[in-house]
XYZ file of C-alpha atoms in Angstrom:
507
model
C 169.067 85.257 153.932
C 168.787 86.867 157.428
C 166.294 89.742 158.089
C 167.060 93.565 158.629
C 166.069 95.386 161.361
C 165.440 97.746 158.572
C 162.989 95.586 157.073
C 160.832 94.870 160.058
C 160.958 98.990 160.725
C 159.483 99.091 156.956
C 156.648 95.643 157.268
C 155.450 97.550 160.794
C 155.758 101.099 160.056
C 157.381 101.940 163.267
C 157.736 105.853 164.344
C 160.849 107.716 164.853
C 160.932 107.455 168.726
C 160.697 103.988 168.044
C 163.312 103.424 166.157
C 166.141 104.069 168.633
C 164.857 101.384 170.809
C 164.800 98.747 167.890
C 167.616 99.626 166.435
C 169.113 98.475 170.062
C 168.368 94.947 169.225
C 170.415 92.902 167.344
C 169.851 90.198 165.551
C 172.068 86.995 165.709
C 171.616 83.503 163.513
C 169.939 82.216 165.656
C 167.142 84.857 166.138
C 166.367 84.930 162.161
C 164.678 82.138 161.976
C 161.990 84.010 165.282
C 161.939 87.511 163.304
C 160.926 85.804 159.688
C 157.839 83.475 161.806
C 157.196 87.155 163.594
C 156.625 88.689 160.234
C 154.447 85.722 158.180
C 152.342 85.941 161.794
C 151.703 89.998 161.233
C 151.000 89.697 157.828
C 147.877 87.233 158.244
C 146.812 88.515 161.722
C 146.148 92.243 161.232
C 146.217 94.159 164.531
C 143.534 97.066 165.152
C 144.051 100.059 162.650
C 142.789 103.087 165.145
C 145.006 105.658 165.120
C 145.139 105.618 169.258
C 146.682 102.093 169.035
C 149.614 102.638 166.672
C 152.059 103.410 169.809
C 150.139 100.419 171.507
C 151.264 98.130 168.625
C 155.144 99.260 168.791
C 155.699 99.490 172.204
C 154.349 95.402 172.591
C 156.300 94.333 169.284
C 159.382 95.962 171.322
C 157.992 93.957 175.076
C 157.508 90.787 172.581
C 160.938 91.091 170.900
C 162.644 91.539 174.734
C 161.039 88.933 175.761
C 162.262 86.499 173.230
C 165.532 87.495 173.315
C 166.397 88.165 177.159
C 164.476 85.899 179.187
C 164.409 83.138 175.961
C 160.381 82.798 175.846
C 158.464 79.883 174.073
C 157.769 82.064 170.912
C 153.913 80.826 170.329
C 153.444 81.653 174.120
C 154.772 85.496 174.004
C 152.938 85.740 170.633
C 149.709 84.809 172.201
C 150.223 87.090 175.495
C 150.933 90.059 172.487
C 147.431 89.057 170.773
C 145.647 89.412 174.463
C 147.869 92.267 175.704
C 146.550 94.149 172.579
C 143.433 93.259 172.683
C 142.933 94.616 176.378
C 146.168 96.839 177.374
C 144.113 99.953 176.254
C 140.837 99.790 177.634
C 139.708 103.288 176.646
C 140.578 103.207 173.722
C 138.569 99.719 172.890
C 135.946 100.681 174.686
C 135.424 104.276 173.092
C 135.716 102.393 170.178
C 133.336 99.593 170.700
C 131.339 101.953 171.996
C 131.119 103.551 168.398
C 130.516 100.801 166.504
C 127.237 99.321 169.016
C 126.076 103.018 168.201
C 126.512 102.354 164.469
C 125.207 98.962 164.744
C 122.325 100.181 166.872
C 121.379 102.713 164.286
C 121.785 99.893 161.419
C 119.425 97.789 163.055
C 117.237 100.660 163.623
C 116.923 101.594 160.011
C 116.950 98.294 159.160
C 113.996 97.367 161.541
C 112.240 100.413 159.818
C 113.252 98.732 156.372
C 111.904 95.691 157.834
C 108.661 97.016 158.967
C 108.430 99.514 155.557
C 108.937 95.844 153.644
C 106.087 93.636 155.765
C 103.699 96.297 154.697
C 104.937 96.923 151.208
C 104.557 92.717 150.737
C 101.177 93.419 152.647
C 99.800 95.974 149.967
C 101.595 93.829 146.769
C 99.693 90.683 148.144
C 96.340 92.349 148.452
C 96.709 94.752 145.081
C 97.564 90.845 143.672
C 94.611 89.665 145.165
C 92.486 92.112 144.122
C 93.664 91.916 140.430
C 93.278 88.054 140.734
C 90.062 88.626 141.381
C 89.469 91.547 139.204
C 91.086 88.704 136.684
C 88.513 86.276 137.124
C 85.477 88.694 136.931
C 87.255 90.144 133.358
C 87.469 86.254 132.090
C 84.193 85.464 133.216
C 82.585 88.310 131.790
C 84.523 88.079 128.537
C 83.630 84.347 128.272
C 79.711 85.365 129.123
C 79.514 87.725 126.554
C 77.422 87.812 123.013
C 80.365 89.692 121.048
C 83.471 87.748 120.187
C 86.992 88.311 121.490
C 90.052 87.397 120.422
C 93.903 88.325 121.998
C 96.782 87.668 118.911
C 100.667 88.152 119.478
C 102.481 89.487 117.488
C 103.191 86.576 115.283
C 99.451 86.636 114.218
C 98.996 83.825 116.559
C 95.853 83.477 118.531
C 96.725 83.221 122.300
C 93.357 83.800 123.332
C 89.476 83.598 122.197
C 86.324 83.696 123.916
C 83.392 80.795 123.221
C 81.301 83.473 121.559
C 83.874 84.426 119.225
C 84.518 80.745 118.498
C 80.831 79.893 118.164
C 80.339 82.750 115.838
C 82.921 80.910 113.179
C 81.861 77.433 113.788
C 84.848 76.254 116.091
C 85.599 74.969 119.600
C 87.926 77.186 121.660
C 90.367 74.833 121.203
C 90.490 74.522 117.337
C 91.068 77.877 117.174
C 94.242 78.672 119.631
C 97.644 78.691 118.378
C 95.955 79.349 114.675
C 96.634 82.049 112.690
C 94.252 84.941 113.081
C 93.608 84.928 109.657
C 91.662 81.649 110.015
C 88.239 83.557 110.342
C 88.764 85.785 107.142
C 87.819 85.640 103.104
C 90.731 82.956 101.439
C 91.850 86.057 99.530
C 91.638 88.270 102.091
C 93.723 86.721 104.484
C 97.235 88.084 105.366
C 98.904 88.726 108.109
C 99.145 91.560 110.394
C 101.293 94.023 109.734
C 103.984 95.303 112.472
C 103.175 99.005 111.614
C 99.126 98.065 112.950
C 100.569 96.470 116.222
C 101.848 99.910 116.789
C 98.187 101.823 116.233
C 97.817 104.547 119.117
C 93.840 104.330 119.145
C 91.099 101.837 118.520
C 90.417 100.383 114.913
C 87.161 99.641 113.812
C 86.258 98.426 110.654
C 83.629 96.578 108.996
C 84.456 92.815 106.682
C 83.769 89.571 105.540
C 84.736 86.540 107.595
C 84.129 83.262 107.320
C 82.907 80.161 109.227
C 84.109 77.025 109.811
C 81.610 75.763 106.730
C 82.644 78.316 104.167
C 79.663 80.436 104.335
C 80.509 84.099 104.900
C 79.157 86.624 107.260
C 79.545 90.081 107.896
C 81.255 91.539 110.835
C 82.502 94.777 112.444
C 85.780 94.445 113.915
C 86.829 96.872 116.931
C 90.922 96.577 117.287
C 93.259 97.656 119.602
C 97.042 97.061 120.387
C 98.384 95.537 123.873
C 101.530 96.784 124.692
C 104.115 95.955 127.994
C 105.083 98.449 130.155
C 107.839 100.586 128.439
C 105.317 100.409 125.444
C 106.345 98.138 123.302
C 103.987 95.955 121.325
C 103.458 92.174 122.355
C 99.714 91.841 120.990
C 96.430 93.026 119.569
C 92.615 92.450 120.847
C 89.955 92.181 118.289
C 85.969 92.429 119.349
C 84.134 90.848 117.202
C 80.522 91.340 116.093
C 77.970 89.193 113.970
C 76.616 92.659 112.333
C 73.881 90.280 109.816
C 70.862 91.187 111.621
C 71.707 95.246 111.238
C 73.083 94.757 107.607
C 69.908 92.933 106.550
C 67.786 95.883 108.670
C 69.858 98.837 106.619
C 69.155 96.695 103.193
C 65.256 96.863 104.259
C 65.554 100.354 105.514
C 67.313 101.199 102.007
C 64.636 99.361 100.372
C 61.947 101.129 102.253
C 63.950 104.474 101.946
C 63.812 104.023 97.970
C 60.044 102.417 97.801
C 59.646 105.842 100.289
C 60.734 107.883 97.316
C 59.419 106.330 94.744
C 55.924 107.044 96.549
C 56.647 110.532 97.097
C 57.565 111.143 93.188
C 54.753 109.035 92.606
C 52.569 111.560 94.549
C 54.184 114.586 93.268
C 53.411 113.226 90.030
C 49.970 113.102 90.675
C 49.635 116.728 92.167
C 51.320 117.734 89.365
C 48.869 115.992 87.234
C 46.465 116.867 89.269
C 47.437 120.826 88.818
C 47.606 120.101 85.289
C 44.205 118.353 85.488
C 42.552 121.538 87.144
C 43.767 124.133 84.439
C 43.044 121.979 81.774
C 39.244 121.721 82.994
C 38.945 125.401 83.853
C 40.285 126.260 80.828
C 38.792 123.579 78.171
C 35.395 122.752 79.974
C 35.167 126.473 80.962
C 36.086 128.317 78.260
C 33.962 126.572 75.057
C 30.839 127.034 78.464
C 31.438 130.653 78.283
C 31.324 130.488 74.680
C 28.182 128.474 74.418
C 26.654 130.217 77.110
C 27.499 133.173 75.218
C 25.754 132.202 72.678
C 22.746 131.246 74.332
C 22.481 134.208 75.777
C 22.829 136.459 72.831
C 20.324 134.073 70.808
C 17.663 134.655 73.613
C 18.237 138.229 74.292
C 17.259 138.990 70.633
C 14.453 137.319 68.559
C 15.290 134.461 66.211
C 14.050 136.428 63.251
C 16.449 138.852 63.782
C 19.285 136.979 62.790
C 20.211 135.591 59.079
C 20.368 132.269 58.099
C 23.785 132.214 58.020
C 24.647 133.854 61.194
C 22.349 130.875 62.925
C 24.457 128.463 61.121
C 27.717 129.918 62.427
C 26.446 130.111 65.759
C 25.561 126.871 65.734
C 28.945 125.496 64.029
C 30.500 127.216 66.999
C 28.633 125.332 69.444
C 29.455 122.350 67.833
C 33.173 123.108 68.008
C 33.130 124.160 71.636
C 30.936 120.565 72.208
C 33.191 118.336 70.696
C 36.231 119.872 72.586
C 34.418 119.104 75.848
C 33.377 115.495 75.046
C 37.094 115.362 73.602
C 38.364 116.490 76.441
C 35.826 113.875 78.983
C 37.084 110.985 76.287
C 40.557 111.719 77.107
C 40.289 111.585 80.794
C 37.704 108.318 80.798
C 39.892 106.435 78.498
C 43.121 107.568 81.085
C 41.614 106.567 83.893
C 40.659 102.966 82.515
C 43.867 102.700 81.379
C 45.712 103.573 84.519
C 43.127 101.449 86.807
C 43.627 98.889 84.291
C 39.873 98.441 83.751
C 40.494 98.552 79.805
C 40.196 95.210 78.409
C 41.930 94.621 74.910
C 40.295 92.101 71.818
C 42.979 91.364 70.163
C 42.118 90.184 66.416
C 43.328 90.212 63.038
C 42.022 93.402 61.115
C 42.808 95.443 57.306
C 45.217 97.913 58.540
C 44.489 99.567 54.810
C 40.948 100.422 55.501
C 41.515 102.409 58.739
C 43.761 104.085 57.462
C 41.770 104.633 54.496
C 38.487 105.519 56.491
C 40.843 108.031 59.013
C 42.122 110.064 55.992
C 38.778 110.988 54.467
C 37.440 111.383 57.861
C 40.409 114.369 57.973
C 40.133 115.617 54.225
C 37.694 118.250 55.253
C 39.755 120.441 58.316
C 43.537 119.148 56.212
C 41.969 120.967 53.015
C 41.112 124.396 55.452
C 44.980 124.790 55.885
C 45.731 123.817 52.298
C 47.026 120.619 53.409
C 47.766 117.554 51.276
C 47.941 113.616 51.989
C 50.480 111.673 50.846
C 48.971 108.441 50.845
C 49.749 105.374 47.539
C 47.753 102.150 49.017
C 44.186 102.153 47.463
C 41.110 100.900 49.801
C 40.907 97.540 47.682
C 44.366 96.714 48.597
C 44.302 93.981 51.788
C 47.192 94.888 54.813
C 46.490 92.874 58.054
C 48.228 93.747 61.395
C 47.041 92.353 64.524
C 45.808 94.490 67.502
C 42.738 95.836 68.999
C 40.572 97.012 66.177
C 39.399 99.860 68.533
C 42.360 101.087 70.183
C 44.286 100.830 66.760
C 41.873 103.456 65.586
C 42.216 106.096 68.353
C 46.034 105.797 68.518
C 46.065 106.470 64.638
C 43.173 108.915 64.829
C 45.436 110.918 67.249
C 48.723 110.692 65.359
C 46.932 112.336 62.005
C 45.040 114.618 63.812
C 48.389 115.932 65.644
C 50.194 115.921 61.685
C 47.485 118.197 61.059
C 47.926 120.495 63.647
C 51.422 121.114 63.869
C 51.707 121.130 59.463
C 51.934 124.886 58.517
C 49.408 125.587 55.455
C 50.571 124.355 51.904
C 52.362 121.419 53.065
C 52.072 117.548 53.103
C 51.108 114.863 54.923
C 52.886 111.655 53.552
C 51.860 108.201 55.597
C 52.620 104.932 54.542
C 52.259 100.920 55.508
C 55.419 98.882 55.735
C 55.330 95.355 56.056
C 58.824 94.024 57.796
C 59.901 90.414 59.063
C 56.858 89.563 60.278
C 55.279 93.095 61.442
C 53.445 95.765 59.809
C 54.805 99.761 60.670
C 52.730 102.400 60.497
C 54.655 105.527 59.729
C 52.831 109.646 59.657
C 55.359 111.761 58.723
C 54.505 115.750 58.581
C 56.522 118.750 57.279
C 56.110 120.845 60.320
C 58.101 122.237 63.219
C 59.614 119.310 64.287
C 60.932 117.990 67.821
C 63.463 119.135 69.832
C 65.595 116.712 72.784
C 63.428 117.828 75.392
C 60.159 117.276 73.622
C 61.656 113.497 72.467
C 62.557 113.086 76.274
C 58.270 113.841 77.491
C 56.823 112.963 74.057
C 54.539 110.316 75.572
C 53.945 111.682 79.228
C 51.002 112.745 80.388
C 49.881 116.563 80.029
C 53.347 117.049 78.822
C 53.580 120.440 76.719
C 55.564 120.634 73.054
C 57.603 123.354 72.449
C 56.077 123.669 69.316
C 52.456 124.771 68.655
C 49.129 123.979 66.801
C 49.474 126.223 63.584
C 45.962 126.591 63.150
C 45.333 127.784 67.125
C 44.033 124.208 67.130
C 43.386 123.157 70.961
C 45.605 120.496 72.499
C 44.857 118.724 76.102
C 48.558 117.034 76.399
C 46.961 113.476 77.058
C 46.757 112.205 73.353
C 50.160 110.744 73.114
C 50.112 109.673 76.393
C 46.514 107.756 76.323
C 48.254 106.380 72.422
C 51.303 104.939 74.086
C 49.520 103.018 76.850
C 46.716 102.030 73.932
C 49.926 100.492 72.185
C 51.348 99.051 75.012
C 48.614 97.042 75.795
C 48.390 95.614 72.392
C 51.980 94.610 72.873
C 52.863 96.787 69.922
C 55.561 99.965 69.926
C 55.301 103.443 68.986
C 58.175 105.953 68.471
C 58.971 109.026 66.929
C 61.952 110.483 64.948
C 62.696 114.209 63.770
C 65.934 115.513 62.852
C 65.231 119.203 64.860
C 63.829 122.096 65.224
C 61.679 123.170 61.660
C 62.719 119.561 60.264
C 59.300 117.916 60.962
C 58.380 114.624 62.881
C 58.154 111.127 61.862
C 55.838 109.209 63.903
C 56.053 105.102 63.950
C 53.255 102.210 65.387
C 54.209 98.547 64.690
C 52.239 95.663 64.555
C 52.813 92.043 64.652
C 51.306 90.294 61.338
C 51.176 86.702 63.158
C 49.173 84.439 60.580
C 46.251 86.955 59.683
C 47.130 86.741 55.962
């Protein structure tokens, strides 16, 4: 179909000056067929879109279209001289506006020069900051390689991507055994789990002390030191572990603990003697010095005065009196002699068979005399011909029972009784001194047999008392590999007091 006039005005945008001279032109069959090639050429070779050229464009469109139709041009020729008649017809106008764009392009190459230059050194600095942390690298691998401590990087799979030889060594393994294992290959069997995500995600260190275990099974202890490696934007790809063999300071605590407790048990220890020692000094001042005074006392008054002054009698009391005062001193020396050999262990034992009967037999009438002053009865139903063996030290056995009646004595009120008795019980013999006295209370049962330890309750008869009997009768028994114990229901109930022997073969 043959082209408008119209439609070439609308493809080239032509002005409204222009449009009287085109519209002068008109277009014949023949002429289609150079208007349609006109157009396809326009539409692939875009002319120059400066505003200053638009009247250039029209004006040759209008020379080219004259020349095709009046002087009957080669087409491809006039097309070609409107291409270079374009391209230099306005020669301000190009050149203004070549002119801009070398200024452009010379300021684009200037920045981009500075870009250039701003890039060589940035690539400079990244090189050498590379190098340096290369190196920086190396010294960190070398030094955690050298170390004593173990090291050990897991992701977070629980997979070890990294372990020093120290580490390794520590557990029994080769660096190699060990990577690509789980991290729980150097814990306890039961112990082992893996990591949880929420301890990737730990802002500070963790240290903790456990058990891990080598290569051979045998277990170790170890304090752990733990931190989690994170990338850039914080997120958690990892966790280092520094490991240390703690033995050597676990083993020095246990001694230290030891020491600490032997430490203490020294110091009680010597508290326990100054106490005793305390104790010691008021028992001398007051049972070595007091029965002096009295003897002294004595002395004196018998000297100040002639003998003939004084009766019979009074002599005999004042020597009764010294007597008293004597014994309680050479009591008192006894006591201390026989602790000290006990203690230093210089007390030797004979253990034999002996007649349990007759001691006790021989200790009751030896006691009749000061038991009948408070009115006191003994309860006693084995007669001397009847035979009991125990076996013991013959000696020993005597003082610890000597000091068991003696004490049923002092603590009986007047008017009461005494009752002792011999059992004989699966192959032992049990001595048993029960009196109807003041009995024992918790505390007293708790220092019954400690040294210079004081009863709540008290002699009746302002009998004296050194608080080393029962102490001095427990060690006795103890090294006769016997036992002694007492019983009392409280407080006014009376005491029950207990030896026992073994029999062995002495019958």
């Amino acid at each position: 179909m043959p082209i408008s006039i119209e439609d070439l005005k609308a493809k080239l945008d032509l002005t409204i000056d222009d449009q009287k001279r085109t519209n002068a032109l008109i277009v014949q069959g023949k002429d289609e067929e150079a208007l349609e090639y006109l157009l396809q050429k326009l539409q692939i070779r875009r002319l120059a879109e400066h505003p200053s050229d638009q009247k250039l464009k029209i004006s040759s469109i209008h020379k080219l279209l004259a020349d095709v139709y009046k002087q009957k041009r080669n087409f491809e020729a006039a097309f070609f001289h409107l291409e270079k008649h374009l391209a230099f017809s306005d020669e301000n106008s190009v050149t203004r506006q070549s002119s801009q764009v070398m200024l452009k392009m010379e300021e684009a190459q200037k920045e981009m020069r500075k870009y250039q230059s701003e890039n060589e050194k940035l690539r400079a600095r990244i090189k050498e900051n590379r190098h340096i942390e290369e190196k920086t690298l190396r010294k960190l691998k070398k030094a955690i390689e050298t170390v004593e401590v173990g090291v050990t990087i897991i992701d977070t799979n629980n997979k070890i991507i990294f372990t020093n030889p120290a580490e390794a060594k520590m557990h029994g393994f080769l660096v190699e055994e060990v990577i690509g294992k789980p991290s729980s290959i150097f814990g306890r069997p039961r112990a082992r789990r893996k990591m949880k995500k929420s301890e990737f995600k730990r802002p500070n260190t963790w240290l903790r002390e456990t058990i891990n275990v080598r290569k051979d099974g045998s277990m170790f202890p170890v304090q752990l030191i733990s931190s989690a490696v994170t990338d850039f934007d914080g997120t958690p790809i990892g966790m280092v572990t520094v490991c240390e063999d703690i033995t050597k300071r676990k083993n020095a605590e246990k001694q230290l603990r030891k020491k600490n407790k032997e430490l203490a048990h020294m110091l009680s220890y010597l508290e326990k003697l100054n106490n005793e020692k305390n104790e010691l000094m008021g028992i001398v001042s007051h049972d070595l010095k007091n029965p002096l005074t009295s003897i002294l006392g004595i002395v004196d008054l018998l000297k100040t005065y002639n003998i003939d002054d004084f009766s019979p009698k009074e002599i005999e009391q004042y020597l009764a009196e010294i007597e008293i005062h004597s014994e309680r001193m050479v009591d008192l020396v006894t006591n201390l002699l026989d602790v000290n050999r006990l203690e230093s262990g210089k007390m030797q034992f004979n253990l034999t068979c002996f007649d349990l009967n007759q001691i006790v037999n021989d200790l009751i009438n030896q006691y009749q005399p000061r038991a009948q002053i408070k009115s006191i009865q003994f309860n006693y139903p084995y007669s001397l011909s009847e035979k009991i063996w125990a076996y013991g030290d013959h000696k020993a056995t005597i003082q610890v029972l000597d000091n068991l009646i003696s004490n049923a004595i002092k603590f009986s009120p007047s008017h009461k009784k005494i009752h002792i008795r011999l059992d004989k019980k699966n192959g032992t013999v049990r001595f048993q001194v029960k009196d109807e006295g003041q009995g024992l209370t918790k505390q007293d049962m708790d220092g019954l047999f400690v040294k210079f330890s004081r009863l709540s309750a008290t002699p009746t008869g302002n009998e004296h008392s050194t608080g080393l009997g029962l102490s001095i009768a427990r060690k006795l028994v103890d090294g006769m590999n016997c036992r002694i114990w007492a019983e009392s229901k409280g407080k006014n109930k009376g005491a029950t007091f207990y030896v026992e022997f073994p029999r062995l073969n002495c019958e």
